[in-house]
mmCIF file of C-alpha atoms in Angstrom:
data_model
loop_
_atom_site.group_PDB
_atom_site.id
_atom_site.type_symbol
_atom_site.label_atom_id
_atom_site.label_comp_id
_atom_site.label_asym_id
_atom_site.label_seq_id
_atom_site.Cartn_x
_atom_site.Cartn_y
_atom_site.Cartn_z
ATOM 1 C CA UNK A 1 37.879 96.334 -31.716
ATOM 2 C CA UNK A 2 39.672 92.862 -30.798
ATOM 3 C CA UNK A 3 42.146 92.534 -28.263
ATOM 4 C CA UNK A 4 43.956 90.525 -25.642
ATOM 5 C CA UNK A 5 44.096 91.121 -21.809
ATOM 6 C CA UNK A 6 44.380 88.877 -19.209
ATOM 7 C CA UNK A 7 44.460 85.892 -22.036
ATOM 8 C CA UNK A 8 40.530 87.050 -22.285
ATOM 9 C CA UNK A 9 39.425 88.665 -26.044
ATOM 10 C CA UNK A 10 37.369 91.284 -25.725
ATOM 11 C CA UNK A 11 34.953 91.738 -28.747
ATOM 12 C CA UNK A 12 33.333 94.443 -29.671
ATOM 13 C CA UNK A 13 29.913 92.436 -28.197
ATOM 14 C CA UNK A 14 31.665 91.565 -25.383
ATOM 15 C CA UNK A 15 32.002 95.564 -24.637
ATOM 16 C CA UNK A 16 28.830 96.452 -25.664
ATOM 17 C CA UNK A 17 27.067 93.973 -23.282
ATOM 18 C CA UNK A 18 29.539 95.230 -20.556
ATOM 19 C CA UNK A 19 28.091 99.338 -21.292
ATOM 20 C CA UNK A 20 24.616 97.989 -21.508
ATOM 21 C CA UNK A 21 25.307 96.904 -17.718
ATOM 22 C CA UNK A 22 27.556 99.592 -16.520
ATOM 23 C CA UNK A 23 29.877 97.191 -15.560
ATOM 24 C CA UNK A 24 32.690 98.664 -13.702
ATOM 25 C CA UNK A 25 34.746 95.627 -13.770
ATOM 26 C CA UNK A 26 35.136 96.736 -17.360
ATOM 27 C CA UNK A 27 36.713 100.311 -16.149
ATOM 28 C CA UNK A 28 39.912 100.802 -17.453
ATOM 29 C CA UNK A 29 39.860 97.643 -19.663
ATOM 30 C CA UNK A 30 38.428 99.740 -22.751
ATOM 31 C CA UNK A 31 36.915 103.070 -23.634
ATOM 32 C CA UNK A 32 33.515 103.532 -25.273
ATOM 33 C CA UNK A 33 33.729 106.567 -27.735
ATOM 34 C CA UNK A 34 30.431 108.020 -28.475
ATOM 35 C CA UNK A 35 31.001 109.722 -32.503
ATOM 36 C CA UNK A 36 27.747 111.972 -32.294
ATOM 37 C CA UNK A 37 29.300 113.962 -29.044
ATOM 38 C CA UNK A 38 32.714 113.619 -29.324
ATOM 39 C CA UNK A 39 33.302 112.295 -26.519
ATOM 40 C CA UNK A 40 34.437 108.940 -24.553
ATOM 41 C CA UNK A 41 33.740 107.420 -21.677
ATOM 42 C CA UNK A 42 33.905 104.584 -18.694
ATOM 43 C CA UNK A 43 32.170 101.283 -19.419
ATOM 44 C CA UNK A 44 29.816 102.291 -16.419
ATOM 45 C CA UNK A 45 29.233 105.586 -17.347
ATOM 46 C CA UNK A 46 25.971 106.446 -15.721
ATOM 47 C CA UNK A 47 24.669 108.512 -18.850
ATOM 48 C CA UNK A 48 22.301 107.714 -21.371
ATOM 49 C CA UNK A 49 23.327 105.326 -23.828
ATOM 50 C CA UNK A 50 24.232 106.591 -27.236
ATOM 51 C CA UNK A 51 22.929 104.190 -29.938
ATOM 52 C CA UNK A 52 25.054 101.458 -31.103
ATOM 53 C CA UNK A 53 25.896 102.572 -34.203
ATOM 54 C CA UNK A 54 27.175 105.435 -33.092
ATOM 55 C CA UNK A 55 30.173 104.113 -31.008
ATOM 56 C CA UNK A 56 33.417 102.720 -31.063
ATOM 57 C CA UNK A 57 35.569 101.399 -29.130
ATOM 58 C CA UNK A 58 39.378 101.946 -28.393
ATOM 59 C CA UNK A 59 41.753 100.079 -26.193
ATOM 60 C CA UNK A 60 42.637 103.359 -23.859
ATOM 61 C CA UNK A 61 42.070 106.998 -23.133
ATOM 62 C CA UNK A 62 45.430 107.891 -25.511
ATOM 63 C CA UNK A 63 43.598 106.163 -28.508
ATOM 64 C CA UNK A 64 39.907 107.708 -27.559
ATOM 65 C CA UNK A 65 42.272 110.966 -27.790
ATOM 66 C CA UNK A 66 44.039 110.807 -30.871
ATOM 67 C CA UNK A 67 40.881 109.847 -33.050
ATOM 68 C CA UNK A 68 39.581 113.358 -31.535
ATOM 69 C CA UNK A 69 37.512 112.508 -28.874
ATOM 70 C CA UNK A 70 37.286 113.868 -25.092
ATOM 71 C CA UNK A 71 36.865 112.333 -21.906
ATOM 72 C CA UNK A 72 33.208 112.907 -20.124
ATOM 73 C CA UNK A 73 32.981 115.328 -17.386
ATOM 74 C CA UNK A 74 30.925 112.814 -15.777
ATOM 75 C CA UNK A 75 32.176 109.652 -15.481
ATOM 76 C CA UNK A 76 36.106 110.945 -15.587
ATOM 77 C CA UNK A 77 37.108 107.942 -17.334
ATOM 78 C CA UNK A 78 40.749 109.380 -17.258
ATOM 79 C CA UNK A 79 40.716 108.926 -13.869
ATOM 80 C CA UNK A 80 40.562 105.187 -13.565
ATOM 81 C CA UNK A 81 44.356 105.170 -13.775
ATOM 82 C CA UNK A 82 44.611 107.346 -10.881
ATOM 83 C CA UNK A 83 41.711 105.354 -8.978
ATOM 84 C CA UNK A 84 44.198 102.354 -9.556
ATOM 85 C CA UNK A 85 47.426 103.789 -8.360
ATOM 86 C CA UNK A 86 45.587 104.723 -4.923
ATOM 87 C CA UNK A 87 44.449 101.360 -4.428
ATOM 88 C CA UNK A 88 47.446 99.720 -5.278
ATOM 89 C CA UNK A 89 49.310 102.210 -2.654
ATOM 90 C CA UNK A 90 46.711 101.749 0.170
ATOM 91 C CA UNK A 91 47.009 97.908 -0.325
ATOM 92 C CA UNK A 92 51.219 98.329 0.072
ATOM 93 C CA UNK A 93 50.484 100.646 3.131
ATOM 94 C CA UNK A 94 47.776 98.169 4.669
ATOM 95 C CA UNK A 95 50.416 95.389 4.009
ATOM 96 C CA UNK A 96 53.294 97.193 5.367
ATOM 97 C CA UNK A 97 51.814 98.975 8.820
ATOM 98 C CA UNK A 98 52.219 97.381 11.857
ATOM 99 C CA UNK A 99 48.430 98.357 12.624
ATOM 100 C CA UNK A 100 45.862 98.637 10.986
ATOM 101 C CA UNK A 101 45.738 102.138 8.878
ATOM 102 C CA UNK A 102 42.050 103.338 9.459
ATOM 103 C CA UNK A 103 40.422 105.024 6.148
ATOM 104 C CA UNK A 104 41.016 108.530 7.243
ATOM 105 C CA UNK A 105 44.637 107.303 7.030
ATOM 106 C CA UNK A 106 44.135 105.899 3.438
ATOM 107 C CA UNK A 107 42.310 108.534 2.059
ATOM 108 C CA UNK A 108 44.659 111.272 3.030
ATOM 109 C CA UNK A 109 47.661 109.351 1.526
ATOM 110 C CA UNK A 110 45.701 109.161 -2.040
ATOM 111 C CA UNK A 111 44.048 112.644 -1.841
ATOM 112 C CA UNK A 112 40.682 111.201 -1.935
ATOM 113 C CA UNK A 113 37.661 112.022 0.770
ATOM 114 C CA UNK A 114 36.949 109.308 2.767
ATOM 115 C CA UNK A 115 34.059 108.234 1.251
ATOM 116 C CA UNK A 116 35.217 108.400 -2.221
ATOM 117 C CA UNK A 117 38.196 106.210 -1.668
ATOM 118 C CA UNK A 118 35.945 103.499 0.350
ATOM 119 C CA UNK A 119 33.920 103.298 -2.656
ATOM 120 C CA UNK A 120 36.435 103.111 -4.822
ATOM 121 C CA UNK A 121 38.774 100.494 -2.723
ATOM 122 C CA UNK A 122 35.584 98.373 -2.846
ATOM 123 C CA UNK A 123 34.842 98.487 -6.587
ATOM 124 C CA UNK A 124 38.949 97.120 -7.309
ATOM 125 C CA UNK A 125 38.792 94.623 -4.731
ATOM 126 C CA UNK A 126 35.808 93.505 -3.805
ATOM 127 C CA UNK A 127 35.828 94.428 0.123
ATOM 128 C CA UNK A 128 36.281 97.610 2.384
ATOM 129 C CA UNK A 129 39.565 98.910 3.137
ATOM 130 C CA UNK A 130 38.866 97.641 6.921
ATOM 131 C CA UNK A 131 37.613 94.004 5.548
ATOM 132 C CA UNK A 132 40.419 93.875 3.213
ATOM 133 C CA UNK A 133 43.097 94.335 6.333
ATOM 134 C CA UNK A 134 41.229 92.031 8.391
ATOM 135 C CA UNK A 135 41.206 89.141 5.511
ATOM 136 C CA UNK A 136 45.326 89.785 5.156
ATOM 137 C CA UNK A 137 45.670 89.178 8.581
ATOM 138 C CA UNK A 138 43.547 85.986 8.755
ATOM 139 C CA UNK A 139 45.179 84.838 5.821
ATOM 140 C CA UNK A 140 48.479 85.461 6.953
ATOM 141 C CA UNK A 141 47.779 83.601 10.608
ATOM 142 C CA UNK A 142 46.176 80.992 8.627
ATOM 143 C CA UNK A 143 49.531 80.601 7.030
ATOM 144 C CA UNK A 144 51.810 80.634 9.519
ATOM 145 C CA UNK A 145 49.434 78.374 11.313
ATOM 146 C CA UNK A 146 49.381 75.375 8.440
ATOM 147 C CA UNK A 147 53.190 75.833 8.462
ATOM 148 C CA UNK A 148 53.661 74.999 12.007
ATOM 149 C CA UNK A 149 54.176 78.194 14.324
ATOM 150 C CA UNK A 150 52.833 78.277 17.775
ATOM 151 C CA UNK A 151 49.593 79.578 18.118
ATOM 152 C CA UNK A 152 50.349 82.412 20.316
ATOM 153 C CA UNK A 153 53.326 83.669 17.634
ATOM 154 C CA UNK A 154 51.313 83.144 14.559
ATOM 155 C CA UNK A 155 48.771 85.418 16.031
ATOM 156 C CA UNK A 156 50.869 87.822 16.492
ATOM 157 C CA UNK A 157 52.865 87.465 14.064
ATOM 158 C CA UNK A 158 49.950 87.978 11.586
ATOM 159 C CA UNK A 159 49.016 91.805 13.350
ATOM 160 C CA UNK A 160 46.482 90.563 16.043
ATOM 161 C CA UNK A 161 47.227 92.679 19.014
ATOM 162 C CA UNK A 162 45.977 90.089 21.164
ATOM 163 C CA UNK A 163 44.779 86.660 21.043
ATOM 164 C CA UNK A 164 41.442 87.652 22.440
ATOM 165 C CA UNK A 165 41.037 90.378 19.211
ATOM 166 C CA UNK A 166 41.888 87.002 16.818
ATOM 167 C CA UNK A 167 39.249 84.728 18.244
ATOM 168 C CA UNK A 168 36.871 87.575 18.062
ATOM 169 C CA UNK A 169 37.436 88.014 14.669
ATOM 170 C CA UNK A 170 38.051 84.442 13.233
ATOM 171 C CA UNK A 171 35.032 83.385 14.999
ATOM 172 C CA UNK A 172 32.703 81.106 12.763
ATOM 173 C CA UNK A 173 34.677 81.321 9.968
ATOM 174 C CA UNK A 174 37.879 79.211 10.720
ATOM 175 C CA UNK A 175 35.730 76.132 11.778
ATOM 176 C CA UNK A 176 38.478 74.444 13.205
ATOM 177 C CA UNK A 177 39.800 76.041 16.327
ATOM 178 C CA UNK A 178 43.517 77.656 15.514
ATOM 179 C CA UNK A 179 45.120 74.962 17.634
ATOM 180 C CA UNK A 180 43.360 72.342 15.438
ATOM 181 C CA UNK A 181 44.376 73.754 11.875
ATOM 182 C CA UNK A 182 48.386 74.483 12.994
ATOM 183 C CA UNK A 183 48.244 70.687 13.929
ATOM 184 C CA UNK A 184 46.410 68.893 11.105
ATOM 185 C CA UNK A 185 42.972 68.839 12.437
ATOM 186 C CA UNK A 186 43.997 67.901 15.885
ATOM 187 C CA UNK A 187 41.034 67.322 18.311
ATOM 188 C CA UNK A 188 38.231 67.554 15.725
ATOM 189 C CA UNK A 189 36.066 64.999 14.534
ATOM 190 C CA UNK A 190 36.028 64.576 10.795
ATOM 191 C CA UNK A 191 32.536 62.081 10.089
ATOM 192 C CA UNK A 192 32.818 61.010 6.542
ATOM 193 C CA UNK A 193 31.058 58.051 4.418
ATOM 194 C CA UNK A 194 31.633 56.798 0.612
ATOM 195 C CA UNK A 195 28.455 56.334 -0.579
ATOM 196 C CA UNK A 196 27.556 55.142 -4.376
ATOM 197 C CA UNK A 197 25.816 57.634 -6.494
ATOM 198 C CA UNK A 198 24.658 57.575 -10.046
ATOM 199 C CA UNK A 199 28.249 59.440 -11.208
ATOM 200 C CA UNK A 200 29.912 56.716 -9.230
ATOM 201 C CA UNK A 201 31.572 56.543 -5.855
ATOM 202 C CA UNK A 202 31.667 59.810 -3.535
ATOM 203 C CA UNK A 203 33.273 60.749 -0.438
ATOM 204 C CA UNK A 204 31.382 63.199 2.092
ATOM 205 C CA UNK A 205 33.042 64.413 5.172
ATOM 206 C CA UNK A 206 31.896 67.426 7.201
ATOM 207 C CA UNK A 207 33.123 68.403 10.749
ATOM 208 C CA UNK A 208 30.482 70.207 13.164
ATOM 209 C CA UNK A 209 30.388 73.132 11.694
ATOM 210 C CA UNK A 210 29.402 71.494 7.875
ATOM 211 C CA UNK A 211 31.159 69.799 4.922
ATOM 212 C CA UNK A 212 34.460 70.288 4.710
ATOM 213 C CA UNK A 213 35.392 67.583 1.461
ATOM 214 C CA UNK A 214 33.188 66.385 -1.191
ATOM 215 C CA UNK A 215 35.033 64.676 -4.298
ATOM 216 C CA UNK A 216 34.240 61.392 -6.794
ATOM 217 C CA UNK A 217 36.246 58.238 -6.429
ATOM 218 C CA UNK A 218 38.541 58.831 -3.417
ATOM 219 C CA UNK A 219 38.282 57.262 -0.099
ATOM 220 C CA UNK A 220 38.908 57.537 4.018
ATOM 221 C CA UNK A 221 43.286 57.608 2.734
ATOM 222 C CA UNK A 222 42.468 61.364 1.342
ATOM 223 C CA UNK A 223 41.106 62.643 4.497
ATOM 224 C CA UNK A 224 43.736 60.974 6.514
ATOM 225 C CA UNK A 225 46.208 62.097 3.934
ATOM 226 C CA UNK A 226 44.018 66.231 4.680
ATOM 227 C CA UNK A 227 43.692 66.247 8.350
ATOM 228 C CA UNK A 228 46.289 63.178 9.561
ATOM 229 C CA UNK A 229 46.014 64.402 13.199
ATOM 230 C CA UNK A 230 41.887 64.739 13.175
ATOM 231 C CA UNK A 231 39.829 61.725 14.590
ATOM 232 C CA UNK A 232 37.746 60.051 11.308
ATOM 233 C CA UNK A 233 34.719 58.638 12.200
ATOM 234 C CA UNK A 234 33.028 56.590 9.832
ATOM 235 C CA UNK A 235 29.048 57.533 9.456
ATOM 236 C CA UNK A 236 27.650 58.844 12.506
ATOM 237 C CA UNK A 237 23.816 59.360 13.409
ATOM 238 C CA UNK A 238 23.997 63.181 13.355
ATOM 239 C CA UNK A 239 26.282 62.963 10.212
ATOM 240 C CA UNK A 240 23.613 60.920 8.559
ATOM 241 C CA UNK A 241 21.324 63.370 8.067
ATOM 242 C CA UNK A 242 23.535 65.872 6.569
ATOM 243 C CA UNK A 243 25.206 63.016 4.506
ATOM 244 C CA UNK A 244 21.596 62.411 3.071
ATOM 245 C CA UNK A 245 21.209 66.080 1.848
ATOM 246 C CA UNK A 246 24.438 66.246 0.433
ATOM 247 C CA UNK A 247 23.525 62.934 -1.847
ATOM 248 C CA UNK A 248 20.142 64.345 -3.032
ATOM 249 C CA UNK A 249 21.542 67.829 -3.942
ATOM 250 C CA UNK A 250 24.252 65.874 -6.127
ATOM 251 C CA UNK A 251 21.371 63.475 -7.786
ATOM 252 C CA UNK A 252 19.321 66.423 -8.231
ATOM 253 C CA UNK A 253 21.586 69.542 -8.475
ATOM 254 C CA UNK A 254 20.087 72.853 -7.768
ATOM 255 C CA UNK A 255 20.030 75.111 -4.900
ATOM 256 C CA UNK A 256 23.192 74.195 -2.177
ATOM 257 C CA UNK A 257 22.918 77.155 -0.289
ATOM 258 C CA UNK A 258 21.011 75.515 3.345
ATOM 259 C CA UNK A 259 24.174 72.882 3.341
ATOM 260 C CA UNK A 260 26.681 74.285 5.736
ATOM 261 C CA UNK A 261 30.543 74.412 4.523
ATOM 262 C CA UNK A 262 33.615 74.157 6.326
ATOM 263 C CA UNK A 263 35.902 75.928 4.026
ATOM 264 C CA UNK A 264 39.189 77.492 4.417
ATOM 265 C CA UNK A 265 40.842 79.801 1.795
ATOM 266 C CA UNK A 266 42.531 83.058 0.849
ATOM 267 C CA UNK A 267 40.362 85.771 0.620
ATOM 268 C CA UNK A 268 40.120 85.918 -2.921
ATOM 269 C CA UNK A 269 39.466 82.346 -3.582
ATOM 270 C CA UNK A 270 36.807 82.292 -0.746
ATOM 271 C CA UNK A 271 35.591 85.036 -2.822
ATOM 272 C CA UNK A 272 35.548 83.107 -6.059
ATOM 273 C CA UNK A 273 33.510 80.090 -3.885
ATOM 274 C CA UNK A 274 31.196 82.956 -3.125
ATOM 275 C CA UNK A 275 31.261 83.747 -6.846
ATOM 276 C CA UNK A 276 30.323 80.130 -7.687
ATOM 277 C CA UNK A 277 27.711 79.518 -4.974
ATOM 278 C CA UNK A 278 25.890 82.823 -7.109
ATOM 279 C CA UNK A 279 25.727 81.172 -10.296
ATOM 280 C CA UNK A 280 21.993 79.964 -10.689
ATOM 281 C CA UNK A 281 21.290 76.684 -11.486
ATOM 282 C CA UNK A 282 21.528 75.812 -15.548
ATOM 283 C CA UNK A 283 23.400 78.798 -16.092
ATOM 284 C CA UNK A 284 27.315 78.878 -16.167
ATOM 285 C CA UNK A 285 29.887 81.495 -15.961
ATOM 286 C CA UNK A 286 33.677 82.302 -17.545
ATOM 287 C CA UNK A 287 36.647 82.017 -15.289
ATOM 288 C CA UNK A 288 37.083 86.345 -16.729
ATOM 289 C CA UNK A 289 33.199 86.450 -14.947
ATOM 290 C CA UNK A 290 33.841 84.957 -11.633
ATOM 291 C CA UNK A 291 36.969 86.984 -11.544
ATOM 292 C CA UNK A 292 34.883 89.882 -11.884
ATOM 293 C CA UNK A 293 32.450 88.422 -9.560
ATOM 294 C CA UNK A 294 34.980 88.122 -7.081
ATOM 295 C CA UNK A 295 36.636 91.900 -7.117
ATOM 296 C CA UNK A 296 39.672 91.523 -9.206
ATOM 297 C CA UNK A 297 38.547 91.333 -13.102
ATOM 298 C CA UNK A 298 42.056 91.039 -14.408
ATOM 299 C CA UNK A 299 42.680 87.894 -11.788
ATOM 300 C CA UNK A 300 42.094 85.019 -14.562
ATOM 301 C CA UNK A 301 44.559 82.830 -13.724
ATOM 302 C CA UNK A 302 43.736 83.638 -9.816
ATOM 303 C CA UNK A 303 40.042 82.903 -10.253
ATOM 304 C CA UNK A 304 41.064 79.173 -12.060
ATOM 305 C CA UNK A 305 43.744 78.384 -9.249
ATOM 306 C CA UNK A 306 40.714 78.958 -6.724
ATOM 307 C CA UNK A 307 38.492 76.523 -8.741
ATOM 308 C CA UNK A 308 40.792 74.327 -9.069
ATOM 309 C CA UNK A 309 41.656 74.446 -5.325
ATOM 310 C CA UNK A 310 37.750 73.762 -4.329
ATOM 311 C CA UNK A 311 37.524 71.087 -1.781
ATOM 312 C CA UNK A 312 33.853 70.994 -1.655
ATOM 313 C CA UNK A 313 32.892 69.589 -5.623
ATOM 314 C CA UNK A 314 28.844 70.289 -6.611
ATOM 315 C CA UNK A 315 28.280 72.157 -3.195
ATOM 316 C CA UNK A 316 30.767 75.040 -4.479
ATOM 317 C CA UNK A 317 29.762 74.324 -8.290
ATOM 318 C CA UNK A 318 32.964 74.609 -9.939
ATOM 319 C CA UNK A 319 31.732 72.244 -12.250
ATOM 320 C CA UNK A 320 29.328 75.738 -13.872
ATOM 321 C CA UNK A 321 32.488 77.318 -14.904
ATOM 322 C CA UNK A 322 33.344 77.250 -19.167
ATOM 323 C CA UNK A 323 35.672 78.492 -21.082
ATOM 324 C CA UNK A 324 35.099 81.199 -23.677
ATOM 325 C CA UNK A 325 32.813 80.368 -26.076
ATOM 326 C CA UNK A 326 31.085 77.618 -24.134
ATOM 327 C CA UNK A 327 33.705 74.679 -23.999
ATOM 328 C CA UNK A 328 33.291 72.672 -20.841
ATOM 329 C CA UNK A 329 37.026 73.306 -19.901
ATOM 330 C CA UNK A 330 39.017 70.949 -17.576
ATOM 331 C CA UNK A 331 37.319 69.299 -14.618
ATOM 332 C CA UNK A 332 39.117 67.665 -11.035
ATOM 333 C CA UNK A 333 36.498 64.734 -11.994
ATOM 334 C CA UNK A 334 36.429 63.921 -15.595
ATOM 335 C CA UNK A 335 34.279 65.909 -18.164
ATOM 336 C CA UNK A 336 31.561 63.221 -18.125
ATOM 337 C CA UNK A 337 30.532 64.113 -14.402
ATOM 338 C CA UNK A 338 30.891 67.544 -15.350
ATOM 339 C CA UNK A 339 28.824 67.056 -18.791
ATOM 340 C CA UNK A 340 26.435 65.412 -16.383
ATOM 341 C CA UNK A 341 25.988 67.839 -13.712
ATOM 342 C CA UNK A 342 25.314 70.452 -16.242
ATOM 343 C CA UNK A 343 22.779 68.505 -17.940
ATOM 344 C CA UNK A 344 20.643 67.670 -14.763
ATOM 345 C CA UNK A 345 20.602 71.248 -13.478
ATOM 346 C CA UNK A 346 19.365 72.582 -17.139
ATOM 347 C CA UNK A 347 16.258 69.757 -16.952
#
């Protein structure tokens, strides 16, 4: 079996790695038919796995079907059509109610139990039902914040019944307060150095709560250019510290995860940063796998429009994401830094 979805071939190997995991990112992509039993299932299917030469694989249930096979009374793999539809129509009722719908709500609407459909809901997307609503809403206040709405009317705007319920939920992970990101970083202090490094000149800047830009060969005009309304101060004695960390972890790449971020995305892409932050060190991933990684496995195009939207170079490693077959791929820095990052983390 060869075939194309989501610009991503899957092979025959590719499939048979994703049974040998149970990966249920695969669900729905392709069908394993097991010859012996006559039957065909879900890439996750939680039964024993037939040996490899007795399977095939087909594109969808209808073509599992019409070489004579059944679907498995376990893992129901004609179901994942249905599993689909009742996400997709609890995403267009979270998106359309004025409140929040809880999941008693949800699960009614798509005939599922409760618990089934949180489980569900969670394995297509990546969060809970609950989580889901409350990213759309930050996103959306986030929005109308960045495009100049009063505070007060993008919070409501967004579904917040209150101001108070906004804070309370935004807290820690806006960074800058919501006054401050409607009005280009107003009253926040942006420290920020260029510092020489062995892969050339590098900006750092990070506001209290951790880095919020690192990138090769730009300067103080970027930040301005970011934040024009935030107060950039040049080094810093508290900054210096953190600025120090940040250097060694680029001229020795490995583990990032003690440096505090300041990041600010969609919830998918801050899912895809998550994603990245994952990969361990020497290893590297496909734009398909972080998709997958990130709760949406058919989002290929999403998952390289969040890497290429990474403010925060080495610390979010976008630089451990290939293409297909191993190629390095495109990089916001040049392959060489790329080629170079890659090489130090394998030592």
């Amino acid at each position: 079996m060869r075939y194309r979805e989501a610009a991503v071939t899957i092979t025959d190997d590719i499939a048979w790695a994703a049974v040998m995991r149970r990966d249920r990112t695969y669900d729905g992509r392709f069908v394993t038919g097991v010859l012996t039993t006559g039957i065909y299932c879900r890439p996750s299917c939680a039964a024993r796995h037939p040996d490899r030469g007795n399977v095939r694989f087909f594109t969808d249930c209808a073509a599992a079907r019409a070489a004579g096979l059944r679907a498995c009374k376990r893992c129901l793999p004609d179901d994942v059509g249905r599993d689909e539809a009742a996400v997709l129509a609890a995403i267009d009722e979270i998106r359309n109610a004025q409140d929040v719908p809880s999941l008693a709500v949800l699960a009614e609407l798509t005939g599922y139990s409760p618990t089934h459909f949180q489980r569900i809901f969670k394995r297509a997307i990546g969060l809970s039902p609950a989580s889901y609503a409350r990213a759309l809403r930050e996103e959306r206040a986030r929005n109308s914040l960045s495009a100049g709405e009063s505070v007060t009317g993008a919070i409501y705007e967004a579904g917040y019944g209150s101001a108070s319920r906004f804070y309370e939920d935004t807290k820690g992970r806006l960074g800058m307060t919501a006054s401050a990101w409607a009005n280009g970083g107003a009253g926040v202090t942006i420290n920020w150095a260029v510092v020489e490094t062995s892969m050339g000149p590098m900006l750092v800047a990070a506001t209290q709560k951790g880095v919020c830009r690192l990138s090769f060969g730009e300067d103080e005009s970027e930040l301005a250019h970011r934040f024009p309304k935030a107060e950039l101060v040049e080094g810093g004695d508290a900054f210096a510290k953190l600025l120090a960390e940040v250097v060694a972890s680029v001229e020795a790449p490995g583990d990032f995860s003690h440096i505090p971020l300041d990041v600010k995305g969609t919830a998918f892409q801050e899912a895809c940063w998550d994603a990245l932050r994952a990969i361990p060190p020497g290893e590297t991933r496909t734009y398909s796998e972080i998709a997958a990684a990130a709760g949406n496995a058919k989002a290929v195009r999403a998952a390289g429009s969040a890497n290429a939207k990474n403010n925060v170079a080495v610390l979010i490693p976008c630089h451990r994401v290939v293409r297909k077959g191993g190629d390095l791929g495109g990089y916001a820095y040049g392959p060489d830094i790329k080629r170079e990052l890659l090489k130090r983390e394998r030592r």
